[in-house]
PDB file of C-alpha atoms in Angstrom:
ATOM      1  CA  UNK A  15    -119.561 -73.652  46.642  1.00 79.00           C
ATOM      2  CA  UNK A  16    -118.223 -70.287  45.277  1.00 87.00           C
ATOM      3  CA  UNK A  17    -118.058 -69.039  48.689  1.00 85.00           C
ATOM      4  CA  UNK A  18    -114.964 -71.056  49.151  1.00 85.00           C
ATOM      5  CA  UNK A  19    -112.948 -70.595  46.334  1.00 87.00           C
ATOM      6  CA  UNK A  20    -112.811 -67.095  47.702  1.00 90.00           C
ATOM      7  CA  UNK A  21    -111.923 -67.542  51.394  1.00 85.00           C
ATOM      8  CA  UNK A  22    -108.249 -68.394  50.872  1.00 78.00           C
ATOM      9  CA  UNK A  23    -107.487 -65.749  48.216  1.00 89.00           C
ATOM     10  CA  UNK A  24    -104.685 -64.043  49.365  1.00 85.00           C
ATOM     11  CA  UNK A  25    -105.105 -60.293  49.254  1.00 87.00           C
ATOM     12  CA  UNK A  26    -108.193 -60.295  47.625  1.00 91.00           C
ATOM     13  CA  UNK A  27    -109.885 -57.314  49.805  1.00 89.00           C
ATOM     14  CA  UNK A  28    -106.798 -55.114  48.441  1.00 91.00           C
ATOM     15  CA  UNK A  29    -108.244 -55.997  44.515  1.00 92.00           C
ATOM     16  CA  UNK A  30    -111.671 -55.728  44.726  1.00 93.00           C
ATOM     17  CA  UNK A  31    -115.308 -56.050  46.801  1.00 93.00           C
ATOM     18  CA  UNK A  32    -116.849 -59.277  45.844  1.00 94.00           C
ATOM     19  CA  UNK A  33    -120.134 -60.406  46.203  1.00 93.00           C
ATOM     20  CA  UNK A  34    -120.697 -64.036  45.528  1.00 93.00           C
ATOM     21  CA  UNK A  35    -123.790 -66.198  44.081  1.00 95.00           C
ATOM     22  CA  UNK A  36    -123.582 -69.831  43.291  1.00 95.00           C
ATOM     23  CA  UNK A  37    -125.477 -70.007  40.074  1.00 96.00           C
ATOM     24  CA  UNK A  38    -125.240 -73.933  39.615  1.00 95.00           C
ATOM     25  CA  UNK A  39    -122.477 -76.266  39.941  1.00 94.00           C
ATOM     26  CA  UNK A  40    -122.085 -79.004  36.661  1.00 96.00           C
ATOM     27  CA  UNK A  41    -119.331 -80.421  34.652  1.00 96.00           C
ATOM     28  CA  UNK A  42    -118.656 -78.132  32.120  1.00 97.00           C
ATOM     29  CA  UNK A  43    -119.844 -80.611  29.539  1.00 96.00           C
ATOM     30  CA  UNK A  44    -122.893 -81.066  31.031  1.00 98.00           C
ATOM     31  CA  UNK A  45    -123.779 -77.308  30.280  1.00 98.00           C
ATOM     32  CA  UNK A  46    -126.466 -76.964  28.099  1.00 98.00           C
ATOM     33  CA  UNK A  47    -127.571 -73.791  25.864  1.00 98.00           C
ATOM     34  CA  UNK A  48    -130.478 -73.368  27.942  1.00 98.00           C
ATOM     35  CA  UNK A  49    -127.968 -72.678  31.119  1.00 98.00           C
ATOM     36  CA  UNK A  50    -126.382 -70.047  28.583  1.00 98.00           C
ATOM     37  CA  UNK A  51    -128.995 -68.300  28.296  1.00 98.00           C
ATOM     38  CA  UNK A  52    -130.233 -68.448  32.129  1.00 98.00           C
ATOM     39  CA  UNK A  53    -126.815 -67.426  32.785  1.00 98.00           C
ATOM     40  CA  UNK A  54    -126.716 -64.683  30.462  1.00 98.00           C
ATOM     41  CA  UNK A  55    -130.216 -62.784  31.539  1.00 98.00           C
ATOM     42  CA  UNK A  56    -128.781 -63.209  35.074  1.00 98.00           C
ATOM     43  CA  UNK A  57    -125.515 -61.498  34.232  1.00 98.00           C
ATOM     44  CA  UNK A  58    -127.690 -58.735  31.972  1.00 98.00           C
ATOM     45  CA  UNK A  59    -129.960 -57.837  35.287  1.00 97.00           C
ATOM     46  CA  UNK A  60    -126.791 -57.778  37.252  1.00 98.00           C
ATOM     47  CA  UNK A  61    -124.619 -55.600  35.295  1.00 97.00           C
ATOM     48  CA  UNK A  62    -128.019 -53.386  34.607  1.00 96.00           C
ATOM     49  CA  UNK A  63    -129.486 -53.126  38.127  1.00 96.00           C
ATOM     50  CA  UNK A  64    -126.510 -54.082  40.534  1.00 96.00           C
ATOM     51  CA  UNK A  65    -126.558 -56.485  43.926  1.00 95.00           C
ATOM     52  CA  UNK A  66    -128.253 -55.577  47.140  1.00 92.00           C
ATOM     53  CA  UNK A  67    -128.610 -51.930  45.794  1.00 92.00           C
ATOM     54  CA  UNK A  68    -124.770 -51.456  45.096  1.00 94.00           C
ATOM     55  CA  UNK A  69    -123.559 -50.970  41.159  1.00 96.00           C
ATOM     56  CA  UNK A  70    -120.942 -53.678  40.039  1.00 97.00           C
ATOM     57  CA  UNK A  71    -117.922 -52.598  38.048  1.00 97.00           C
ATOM     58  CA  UNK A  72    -118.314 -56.307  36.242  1.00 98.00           C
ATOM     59  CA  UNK A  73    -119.058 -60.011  36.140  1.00 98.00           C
ATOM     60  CA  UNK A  74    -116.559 -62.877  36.770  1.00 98.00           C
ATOM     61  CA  UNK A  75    -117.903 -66.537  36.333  1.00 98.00           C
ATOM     62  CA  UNK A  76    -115.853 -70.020  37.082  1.00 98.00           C
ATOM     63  CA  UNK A  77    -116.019 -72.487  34.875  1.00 98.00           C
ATOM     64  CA  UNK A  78    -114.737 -75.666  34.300  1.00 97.00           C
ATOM     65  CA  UNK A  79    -112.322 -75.315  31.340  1.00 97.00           C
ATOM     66  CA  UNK A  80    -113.134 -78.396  28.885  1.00 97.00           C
ATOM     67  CA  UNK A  81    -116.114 -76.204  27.361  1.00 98.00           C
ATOM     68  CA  UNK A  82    -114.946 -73.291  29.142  1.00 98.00           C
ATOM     69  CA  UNK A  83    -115.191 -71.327  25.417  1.00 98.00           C
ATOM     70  CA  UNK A  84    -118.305 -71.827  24.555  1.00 99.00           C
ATOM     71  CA  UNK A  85    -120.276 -70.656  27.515  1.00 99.00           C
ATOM     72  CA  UNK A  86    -117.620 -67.421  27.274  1.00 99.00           C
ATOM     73  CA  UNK A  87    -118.455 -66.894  23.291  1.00 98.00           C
ATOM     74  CA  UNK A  88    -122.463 -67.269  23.993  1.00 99.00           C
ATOM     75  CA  UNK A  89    -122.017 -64.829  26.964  1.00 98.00           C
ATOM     76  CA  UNK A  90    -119.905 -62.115  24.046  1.00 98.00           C
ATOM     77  CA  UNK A  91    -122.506 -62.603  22.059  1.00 98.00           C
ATOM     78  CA  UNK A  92    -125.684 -61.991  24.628  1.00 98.00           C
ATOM     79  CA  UNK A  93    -124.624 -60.028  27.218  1.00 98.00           C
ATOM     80  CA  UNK A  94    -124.754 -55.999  25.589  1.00 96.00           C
ATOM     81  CA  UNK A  95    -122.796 -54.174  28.335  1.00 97.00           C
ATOM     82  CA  UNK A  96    -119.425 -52.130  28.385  1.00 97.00           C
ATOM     83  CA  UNK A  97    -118.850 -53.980  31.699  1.00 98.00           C
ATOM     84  CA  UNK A  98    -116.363 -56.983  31.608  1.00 98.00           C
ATOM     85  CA  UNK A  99    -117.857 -60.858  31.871  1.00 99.00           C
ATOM     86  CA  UNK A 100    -114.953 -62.585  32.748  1.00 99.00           C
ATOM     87  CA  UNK A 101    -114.577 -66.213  32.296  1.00 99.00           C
ATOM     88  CA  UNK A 102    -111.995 -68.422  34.585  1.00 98.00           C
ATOM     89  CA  UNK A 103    -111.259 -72.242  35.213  1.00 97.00           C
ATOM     90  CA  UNK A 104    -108.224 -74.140  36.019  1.00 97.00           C
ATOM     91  CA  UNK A 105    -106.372 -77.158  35.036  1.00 97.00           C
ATOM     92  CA  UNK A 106    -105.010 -78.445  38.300  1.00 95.00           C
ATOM     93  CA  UNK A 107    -107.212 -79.490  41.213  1.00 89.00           C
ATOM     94  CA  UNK A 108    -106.992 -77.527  44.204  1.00 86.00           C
ATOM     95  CA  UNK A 109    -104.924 -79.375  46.964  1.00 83.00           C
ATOM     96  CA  UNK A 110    -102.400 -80.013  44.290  1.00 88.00           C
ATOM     97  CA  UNK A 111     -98.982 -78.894  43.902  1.00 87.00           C
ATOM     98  CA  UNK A 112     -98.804 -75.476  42.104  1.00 89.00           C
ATOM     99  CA  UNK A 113    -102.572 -75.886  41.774  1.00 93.00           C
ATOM    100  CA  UNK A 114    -103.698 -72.562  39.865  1.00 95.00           C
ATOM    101  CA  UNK A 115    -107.259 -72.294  40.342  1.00 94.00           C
ATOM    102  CA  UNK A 116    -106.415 -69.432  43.493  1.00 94.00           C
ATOM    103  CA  UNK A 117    -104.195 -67.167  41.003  1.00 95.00           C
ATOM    104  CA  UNK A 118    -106.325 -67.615  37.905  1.00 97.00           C
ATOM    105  CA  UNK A 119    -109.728 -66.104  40.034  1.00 97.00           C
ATOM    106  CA  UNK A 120    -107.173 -63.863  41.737  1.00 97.00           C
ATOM    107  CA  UNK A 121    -106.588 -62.271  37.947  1.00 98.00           C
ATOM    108  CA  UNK A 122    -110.116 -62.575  36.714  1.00 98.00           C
ATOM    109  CA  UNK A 123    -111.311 -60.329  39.457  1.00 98.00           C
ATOM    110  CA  UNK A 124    -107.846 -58.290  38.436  1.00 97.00           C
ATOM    111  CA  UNK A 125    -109.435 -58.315  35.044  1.00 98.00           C
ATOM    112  CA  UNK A 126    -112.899 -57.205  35.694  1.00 98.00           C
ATOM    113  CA  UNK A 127    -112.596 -54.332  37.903  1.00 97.00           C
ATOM    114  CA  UNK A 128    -109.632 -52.746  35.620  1.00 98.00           C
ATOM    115  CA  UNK A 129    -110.927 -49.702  33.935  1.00 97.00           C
ATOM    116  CA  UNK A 130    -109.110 -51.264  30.754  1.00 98.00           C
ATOM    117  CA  UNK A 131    -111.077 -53.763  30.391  1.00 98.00           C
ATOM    118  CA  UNK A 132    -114.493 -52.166  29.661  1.00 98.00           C
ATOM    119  CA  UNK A 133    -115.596 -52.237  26.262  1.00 97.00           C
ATOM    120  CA  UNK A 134    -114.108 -55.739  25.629  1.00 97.00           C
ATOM    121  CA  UNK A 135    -116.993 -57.599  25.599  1.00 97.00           C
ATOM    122  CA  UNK A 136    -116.776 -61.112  27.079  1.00 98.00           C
ATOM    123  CA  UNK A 137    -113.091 -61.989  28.196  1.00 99.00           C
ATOM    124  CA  UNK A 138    -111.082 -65.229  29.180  1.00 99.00           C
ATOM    125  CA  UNK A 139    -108.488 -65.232  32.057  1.00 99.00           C
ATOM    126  CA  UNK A 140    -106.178 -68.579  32.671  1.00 98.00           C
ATOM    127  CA  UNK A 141    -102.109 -68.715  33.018  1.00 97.00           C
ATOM    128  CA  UNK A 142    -102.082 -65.127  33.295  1.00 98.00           C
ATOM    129  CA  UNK A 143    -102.942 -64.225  29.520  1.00 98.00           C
ATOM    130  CA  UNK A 144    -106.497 -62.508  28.915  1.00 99.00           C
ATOM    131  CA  UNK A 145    -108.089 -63.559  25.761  1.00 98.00           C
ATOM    132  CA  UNK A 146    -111.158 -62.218  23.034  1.00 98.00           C
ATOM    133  CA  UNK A 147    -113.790 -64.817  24.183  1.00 98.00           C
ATOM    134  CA  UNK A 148    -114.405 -64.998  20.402  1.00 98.00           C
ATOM    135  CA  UNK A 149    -110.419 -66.421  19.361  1.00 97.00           C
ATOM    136  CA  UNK A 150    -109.302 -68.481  22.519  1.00 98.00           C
ATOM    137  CA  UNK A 151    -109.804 -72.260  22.599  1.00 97.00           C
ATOM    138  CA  UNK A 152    -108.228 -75.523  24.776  1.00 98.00           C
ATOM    139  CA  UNK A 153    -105.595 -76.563  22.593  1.00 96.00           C
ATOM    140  CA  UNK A 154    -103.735 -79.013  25.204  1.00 97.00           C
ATOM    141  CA  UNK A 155    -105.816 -81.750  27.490  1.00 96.00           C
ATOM    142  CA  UNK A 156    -103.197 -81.074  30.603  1.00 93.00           C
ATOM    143  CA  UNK A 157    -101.456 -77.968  30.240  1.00 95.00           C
ATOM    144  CA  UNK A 158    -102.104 -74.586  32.188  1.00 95.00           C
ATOM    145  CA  UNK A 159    -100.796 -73.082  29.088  1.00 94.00           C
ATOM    146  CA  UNK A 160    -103.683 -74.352  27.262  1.00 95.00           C
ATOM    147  CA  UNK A 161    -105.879 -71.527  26.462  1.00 97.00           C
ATOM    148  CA  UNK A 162    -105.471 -69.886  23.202  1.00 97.00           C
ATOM    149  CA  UNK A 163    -105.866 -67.366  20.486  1.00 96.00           C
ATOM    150  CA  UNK A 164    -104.275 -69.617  17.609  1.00 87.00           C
ATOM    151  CA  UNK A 165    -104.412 -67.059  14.953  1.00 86.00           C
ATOM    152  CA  UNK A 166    -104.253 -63.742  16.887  1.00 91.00           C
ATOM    153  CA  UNK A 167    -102.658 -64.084  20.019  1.00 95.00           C
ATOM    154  CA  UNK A 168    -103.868 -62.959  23.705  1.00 98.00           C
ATOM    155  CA  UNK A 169    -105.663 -59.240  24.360  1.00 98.00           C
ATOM    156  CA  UNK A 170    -103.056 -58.428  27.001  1.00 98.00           C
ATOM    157  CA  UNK A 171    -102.142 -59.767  30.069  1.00 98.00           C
ATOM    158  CA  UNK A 172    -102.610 -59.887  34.257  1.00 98.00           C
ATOM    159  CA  UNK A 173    -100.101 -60.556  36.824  1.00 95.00           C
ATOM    160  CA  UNK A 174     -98.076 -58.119  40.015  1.00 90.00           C
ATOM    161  CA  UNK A 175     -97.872 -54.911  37.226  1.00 92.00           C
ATOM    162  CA  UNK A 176    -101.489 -55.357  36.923  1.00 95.00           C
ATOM    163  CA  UNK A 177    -103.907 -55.379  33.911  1.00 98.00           C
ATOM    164  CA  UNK A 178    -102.359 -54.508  30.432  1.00 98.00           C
ATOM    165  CA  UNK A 179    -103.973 -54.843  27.052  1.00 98.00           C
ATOM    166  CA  UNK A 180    -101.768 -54.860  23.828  1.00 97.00           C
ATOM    167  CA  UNK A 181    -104.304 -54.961  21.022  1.00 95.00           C
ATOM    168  CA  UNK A 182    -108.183 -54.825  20.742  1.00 94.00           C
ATOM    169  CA  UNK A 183    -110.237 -57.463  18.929  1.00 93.00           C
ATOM    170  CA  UNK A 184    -111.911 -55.350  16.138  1.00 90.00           C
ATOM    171  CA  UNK A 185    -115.373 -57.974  15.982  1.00 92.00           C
ATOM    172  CA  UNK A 186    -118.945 -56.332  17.292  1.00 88.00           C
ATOM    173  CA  UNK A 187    -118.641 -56.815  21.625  1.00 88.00           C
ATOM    174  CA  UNK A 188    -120.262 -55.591  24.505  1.00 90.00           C
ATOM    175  CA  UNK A 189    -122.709 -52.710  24.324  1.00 91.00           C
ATOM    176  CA  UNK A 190    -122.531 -53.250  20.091  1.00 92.00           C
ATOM    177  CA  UNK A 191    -124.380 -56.675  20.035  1.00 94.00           C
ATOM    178  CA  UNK A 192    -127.539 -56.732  18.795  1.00 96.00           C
ATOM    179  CA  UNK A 193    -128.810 -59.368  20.050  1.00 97.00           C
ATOM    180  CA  UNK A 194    -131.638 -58.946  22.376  1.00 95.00           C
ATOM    181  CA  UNK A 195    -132.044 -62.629  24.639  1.00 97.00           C
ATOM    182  CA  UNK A 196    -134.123 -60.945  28.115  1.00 95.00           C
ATOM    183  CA  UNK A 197    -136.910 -62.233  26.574  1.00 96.00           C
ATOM    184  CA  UNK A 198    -136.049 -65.841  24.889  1.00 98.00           C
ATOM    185  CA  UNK A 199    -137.298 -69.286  26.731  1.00 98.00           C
ATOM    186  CA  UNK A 200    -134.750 -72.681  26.069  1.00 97.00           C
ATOM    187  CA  UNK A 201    -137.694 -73.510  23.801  1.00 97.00           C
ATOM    188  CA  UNK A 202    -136.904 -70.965  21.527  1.00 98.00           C
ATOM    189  CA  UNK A 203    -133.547 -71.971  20.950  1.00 98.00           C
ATOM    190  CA  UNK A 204    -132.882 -73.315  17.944  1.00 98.00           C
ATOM    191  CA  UNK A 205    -131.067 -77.091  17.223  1.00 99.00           C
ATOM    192  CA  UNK A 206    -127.741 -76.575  15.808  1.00 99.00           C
ATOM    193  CA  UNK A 207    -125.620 -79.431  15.285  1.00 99.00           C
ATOM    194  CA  UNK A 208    -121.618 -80.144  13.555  1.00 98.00           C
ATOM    195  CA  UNK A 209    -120.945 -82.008  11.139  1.00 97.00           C
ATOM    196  CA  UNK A 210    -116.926 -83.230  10.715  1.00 97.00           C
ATOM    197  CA  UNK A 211    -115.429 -83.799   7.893  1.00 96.00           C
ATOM    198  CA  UNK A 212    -113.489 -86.549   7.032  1.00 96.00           C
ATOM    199  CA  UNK A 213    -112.535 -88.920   3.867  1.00 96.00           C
ATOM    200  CA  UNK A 214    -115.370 -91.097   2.683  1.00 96.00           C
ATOM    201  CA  UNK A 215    -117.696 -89.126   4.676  1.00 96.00           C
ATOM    202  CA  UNK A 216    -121.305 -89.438   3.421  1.00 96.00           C
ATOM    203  CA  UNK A 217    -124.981 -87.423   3.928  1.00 96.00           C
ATOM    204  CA  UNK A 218    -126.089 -90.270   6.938  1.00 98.00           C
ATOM    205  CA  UNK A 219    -125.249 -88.381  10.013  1.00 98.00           C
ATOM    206  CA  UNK A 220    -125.962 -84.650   8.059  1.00 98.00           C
ATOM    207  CA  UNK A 221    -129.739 -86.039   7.416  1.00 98.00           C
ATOM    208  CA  UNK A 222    -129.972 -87.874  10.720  1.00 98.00           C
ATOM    209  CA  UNK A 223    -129.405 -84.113  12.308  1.00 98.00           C
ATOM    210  CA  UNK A 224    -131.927 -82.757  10.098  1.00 98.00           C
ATOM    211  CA  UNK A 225    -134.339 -85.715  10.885  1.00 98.00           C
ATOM    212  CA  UNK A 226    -133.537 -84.704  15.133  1.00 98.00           C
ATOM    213  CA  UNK A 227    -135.000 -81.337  14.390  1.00 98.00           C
ATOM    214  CA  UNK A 228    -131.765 -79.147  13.226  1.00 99.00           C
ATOM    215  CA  UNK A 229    -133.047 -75.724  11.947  1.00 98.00           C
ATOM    216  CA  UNK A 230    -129.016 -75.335  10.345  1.00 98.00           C
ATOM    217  CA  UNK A 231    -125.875 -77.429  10.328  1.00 98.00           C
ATOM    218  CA  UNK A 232    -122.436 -76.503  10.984  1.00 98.00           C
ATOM    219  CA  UNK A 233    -119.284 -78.248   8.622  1.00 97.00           C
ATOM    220  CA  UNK A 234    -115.953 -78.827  10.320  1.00 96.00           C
ATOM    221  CA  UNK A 235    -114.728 -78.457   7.117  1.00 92.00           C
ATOM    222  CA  UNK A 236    -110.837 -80.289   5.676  1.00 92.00           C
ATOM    223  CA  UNK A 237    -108.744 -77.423   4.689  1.00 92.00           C
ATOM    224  CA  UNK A 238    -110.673 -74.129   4.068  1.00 90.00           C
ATOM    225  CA  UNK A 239    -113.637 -75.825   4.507  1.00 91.00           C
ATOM    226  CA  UNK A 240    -113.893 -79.162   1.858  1.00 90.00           C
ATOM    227  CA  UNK A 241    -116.392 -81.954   2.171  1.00 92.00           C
ATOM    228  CA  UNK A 242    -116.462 -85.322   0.372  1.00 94.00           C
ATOM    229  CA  UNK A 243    -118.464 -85.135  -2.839  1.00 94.00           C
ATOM    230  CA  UNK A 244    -120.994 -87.446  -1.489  1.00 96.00           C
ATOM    231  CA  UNK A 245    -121.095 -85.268   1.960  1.00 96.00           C
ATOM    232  CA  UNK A 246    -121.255 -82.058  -0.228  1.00 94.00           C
ATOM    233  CA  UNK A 247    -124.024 -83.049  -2.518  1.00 95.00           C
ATOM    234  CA  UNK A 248    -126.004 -83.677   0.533  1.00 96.00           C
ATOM    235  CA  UNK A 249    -125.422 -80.343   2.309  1.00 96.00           C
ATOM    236  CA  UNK A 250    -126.368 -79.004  -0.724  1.00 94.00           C
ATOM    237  CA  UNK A 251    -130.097 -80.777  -0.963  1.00 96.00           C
ATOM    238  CA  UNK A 252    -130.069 -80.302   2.515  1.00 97.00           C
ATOM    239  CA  UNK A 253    -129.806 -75.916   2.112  1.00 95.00           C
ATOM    240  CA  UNK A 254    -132.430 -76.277  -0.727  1.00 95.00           C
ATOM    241  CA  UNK A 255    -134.459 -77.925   1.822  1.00 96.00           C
ATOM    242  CA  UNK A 256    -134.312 -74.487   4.164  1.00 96.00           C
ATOM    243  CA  UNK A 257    -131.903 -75.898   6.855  1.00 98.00           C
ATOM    244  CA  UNK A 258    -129.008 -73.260   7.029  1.00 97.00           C
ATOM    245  CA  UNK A 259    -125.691 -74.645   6.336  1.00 97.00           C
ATOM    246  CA  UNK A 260    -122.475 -72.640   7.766  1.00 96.00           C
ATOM    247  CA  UNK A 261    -118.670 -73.502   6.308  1.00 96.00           C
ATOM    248  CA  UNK A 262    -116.203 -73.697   9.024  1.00 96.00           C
ATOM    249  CA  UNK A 263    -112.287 -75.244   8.549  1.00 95.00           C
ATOM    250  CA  UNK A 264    -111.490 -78.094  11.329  1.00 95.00           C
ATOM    251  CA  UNK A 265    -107.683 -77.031  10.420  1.00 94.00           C
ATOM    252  CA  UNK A 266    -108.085 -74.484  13.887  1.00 89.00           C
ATOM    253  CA  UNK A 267    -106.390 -71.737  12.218  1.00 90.00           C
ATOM    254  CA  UNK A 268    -107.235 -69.770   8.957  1.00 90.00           C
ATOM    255  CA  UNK A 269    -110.827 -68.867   7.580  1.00 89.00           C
ATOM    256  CA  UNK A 270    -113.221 -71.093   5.420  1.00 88.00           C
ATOM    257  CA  UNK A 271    -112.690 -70.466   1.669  1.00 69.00           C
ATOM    258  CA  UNK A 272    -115.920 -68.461   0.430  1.00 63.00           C
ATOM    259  CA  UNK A 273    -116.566 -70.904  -2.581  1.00 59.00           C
ATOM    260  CA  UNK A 274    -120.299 -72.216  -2.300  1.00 52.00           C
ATOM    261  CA  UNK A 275    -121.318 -69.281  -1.177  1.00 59.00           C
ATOM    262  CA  UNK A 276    -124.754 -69.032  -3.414  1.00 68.00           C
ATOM    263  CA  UNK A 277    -125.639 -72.658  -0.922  1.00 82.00           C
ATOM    264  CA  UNK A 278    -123.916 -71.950   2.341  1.00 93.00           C
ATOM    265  CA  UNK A 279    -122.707 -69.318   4.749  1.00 94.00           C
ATOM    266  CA  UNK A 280    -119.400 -68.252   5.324  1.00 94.00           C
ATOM    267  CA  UNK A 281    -117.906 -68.797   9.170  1.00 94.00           C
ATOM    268  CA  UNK A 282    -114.973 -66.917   8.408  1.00 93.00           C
ATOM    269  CA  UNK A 283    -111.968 -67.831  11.163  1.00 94.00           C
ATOM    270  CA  UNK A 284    -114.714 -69.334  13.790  1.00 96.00           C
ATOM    271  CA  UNK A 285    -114.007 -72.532  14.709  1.00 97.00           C
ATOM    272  CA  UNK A 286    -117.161 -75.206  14.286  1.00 98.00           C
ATOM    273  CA  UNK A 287    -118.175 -74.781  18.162  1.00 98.00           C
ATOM    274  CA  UNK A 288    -118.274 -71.206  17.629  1.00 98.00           C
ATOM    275  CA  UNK A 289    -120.516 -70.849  14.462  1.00 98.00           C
ATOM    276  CA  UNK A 290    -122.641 -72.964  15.849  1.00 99.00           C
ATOM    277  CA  UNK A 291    -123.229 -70.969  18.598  1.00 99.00           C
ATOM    278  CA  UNK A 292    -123.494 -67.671  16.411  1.00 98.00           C
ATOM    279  CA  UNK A 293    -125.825 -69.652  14.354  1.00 98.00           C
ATOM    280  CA  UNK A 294    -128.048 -70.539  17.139  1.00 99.00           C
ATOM    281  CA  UNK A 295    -128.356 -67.217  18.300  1.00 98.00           C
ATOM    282  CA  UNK A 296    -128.589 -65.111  15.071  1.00 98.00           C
ATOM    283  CA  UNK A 297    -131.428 -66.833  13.677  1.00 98.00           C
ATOM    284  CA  UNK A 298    -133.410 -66.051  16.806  1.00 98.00           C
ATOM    285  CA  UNK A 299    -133.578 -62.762  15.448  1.00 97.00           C
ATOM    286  CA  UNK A 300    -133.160 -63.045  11.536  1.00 97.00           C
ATOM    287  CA  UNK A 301    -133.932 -66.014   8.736  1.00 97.00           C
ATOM    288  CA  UNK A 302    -132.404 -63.399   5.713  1.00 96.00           C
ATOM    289  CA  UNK A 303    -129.615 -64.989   4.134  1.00 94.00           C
ATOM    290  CA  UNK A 304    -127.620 -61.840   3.478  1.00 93.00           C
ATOM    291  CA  UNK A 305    -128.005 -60.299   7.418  1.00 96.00           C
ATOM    292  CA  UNK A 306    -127.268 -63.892   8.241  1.00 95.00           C
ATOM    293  CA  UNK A 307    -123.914 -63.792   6.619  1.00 94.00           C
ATOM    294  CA  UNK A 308    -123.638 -60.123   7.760  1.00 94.00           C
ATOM    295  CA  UNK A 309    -123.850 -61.225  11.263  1.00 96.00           C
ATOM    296  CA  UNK A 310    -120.855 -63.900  10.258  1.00 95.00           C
ATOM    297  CA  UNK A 311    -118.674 -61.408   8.929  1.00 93.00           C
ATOM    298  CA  UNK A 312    -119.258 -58.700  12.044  1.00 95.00           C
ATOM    299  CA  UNK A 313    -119.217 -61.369  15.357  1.00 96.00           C
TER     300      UNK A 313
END
């Protein structure tokens, strides 16, 4: 329960006031969008109308950190408020040695009452580094240093001097997203699945996910975003078809080359876990191929 992560902090009612709620307890990986999106109206009314009558200065939710950056990116892109979401895990168990679940909350609740960090949109907090909820991914199975920004580097960073930001990320966040989700149901959310691209890769598994019910498929492409010509060809029948097809590079650093661009969308520098997730949620609100693409070039 979230009650007792918070018992042991040590100087915790010299940071902040907290107010706990468990809003469910799950693997990480068992998190589906349909949690997202409960979570995200829940955070919405919070930030909006407060707890028990009192106005929060922001929003810090535990996670566990496998698919930690999803839930985070689907929070930035939902959640329209200048107050900071702040999204924390840890890589050691607690009851381990130099177990840093304690000093990663300690710095998330750091994080979200700091004046700094308003504005920000949805924000990342492990190993003392705050990241853009839009750059950071795992990069290491085991490592507390495993949260990352690969091609920009950490916001800024929390520890004893406090909360200090060195650059801002300069993509649409907190009260500028559009997108309006207090009124969506899980049904309305629409099947996005990945595609990963590999030599000798064919149009099987593309069609199978078109066949399941995808309304658009993401490529993990090679490089800036290649496909085998057999893969290719099928993406292509498969856009003509009206299923929206987004370029992504499974390289993990670097944009998606813009070639194809009359078939596909563009995912820019998102990774494929990423577009698929801005995917999902812009085409709640828009089927136009050139907003589409706008959305990929401003989130």
């Amino acid at each position: 329960p979230i009650e007792e992560l918070l018992v042991d902090l040590p100087g915790l009612d010299r940071i902040a006031e907290v107010s706990a709620e468990q809003f469910t307890n799950l693997p990480s990986t068992a998190v589906t969008p349909a949690n997202w999106l409960e979570l995200a109206q829940r955070i919405r009314t919070i930030l909006a109308e407060g707890v028990d009558g009192r106005e929060v200065d922001g929003v810090v939710v535990t996670h566990g950190t496998d698919a930690l950056e999803e839930t985070a990116y689907f929070l930035d892109l939902t959640v329209a408020s200048d107050k900071p979401v702040v999204v924390v895990g840890a890589m050691r168990p607690p009851g381990t040695v130099s177990a840093d679940g304690p000093i990663n909350l300690i710095h998330a609740i750091q994080t979200a009452g700091a004046a700094s960090a308003r504005g920000r949109g949805t924000l990342v907090v492990l190993n003392e580094e705050i990241h853009d909820a839009r750059d950071v991914t795992k990069s290491h199975t085991r490592s507390v240093q495993t949260f990352e920004s690969r091609s920009w580097g950490p916001l800024g960073n929390v520890g004893r001097s406090g909360v200090s930001f060195h650059r801002r990320a300069e993509r649409a966040q907190g009260s500028e997203v559009e997108f309006d989700i207090s009124a969506v149901t899980p049904e309305q959310l629409p099947r996005v699945d990945i595609l990963y691209s590999y030599n000798g890769a064919d149009g099987a598994a593309a069609r199978a996910f078109v066949a399941a019910g995808a309304a658009g498929l993401v490529l993990a492409g090679s490089g800036g975003g290649g496909a085998s010509r057999e893969l290719w060809e099928a993406l292509r029948d498969i856009a003509g078809e009206g299923v929206w097809v987004v370029r992504t590079s499974r390289v993990g650093a670097g944009s998606a080359g813009n070639w194809g661009r009359e078939t596909f969308l563009g995912g820019d520098d998102l990774l494929a876990q990423k577009a698929r997730i801005l995917l999902m949620v812009a085409l709640l609100h828009t089927t136009d191929p050139e907003e589409l693409q706008r959305i990929f070039r401003e989130y």
